[in-house]
C-alpha cells in the first residue's frame, strides 16, 4: 500500500489508528494557523 492511495480497493475505506493520528495532526496545524492569523489581524499585526 502506498502513502498516496495505492493498494487494493478495501484499503481505501479502512480507518486505522495511523490515519486518525495523521488527520488529528493536520487538523491541529490548520486550527493553529487560523487562530494565529485571526489573532494577528485583531491585534493589528504588531
Tab-separated table of C-alpha atoms in Angstrom:
chain	number	residue	atom	x	y	z
A	1	UNK	CA	0.000	0.000	0.000
A	2	UNK	CA	1.341	3.365	-0.994
A	3	UNK	CA	1.035	6.510	1.123
A	4	UNK	CA	-0.827	8.390	-1.622
A	5	UNK	CA	-3.685	5.986	-2.230
A	6	UNK	CA	-2.279	2.865	-3.873
A	7	UNK	CA	-3.125	-0.628	-2.766
A	8	UNK	CA	-6.240	-2.756	-3.035
A	9	UNK	CA	-9.793	-1.429	-3.016
A	10	UNK	CA	-10.544	-2.386	0.591
A	11	UNK	CA	-7.619	-0.363	1.938
A	12	UNK	CA	-9.243	2.938	0.970
A	13	UNK	CA	-12.158	2.622	3.383
A	14	UNK	CA	-10.182	1.279	6.330
A	15	UNK	CA	-9.822	3.675	9.255
A	16	UNK	CA	-6.576	2.872	11.008
A	17	UNK	CA	-5.076	4.486	14.123
A	18	UNK	CA	-2.252	5.834	11.951
A	19	UNK	CA	-4.744	7.559	9.636
A	20	UNK	CA	-6.591	9.082	12.619
A	21	UNK	CA	-3.297	10.340	14.032
A	22	UNK	CA	-2.357	11.954	10.711
A	23	UNK	CA	-5.715	13.739	10.466
A	24	UNK	CA	-5.534	14.946	14.082
A	25	UNK	CA	-2.077	16.425	13.454
A	26	UNK	CA	-3.150	18.036	10.167
A	27	UNK	CA	-6.293	19.480	11.774
A	28	UNK	CA	-4.273	20.778	14.726
A	29	UNK	CA	-1.846	22.596	12.441
A	30	UNK	CA	-4.760	24.049	10.471
A	31	UNK	CA	-6.523	25.285	13.597
A	32	UNK	CA	-3.276	26.807	14.857
A	33	UNK	CA	-2.737	28.684	11.598
A	34	UNK	CA	-6.307	30.016	11.509
A	35	UNK	CA	-6.279	31.101	15.164
A	36	UNK	CA	-2.848	32.731	14.923
A	37	UNK	CA	-3.954	34.533	11.766
A	38	UNK	CA	-7.082	35.845	13.457
A	39	UNK	CA	-5.110	36.960	16.499
A	40	UNK	CA	-2.670	38.755	14.219
A	41	UNK	CA	-5.467	40.544	12.375
A	42	UNK	CA	-7.276	41.529	15.557
A	43	UNK	CA	-4.115	42.783	17.262
A	44	UNK	CA	-3.205	44.937	14.266
A	45	UNK	CA	-0.240	42.877	13.161
A	46	UNK	CA	2.044	44.172	15.901
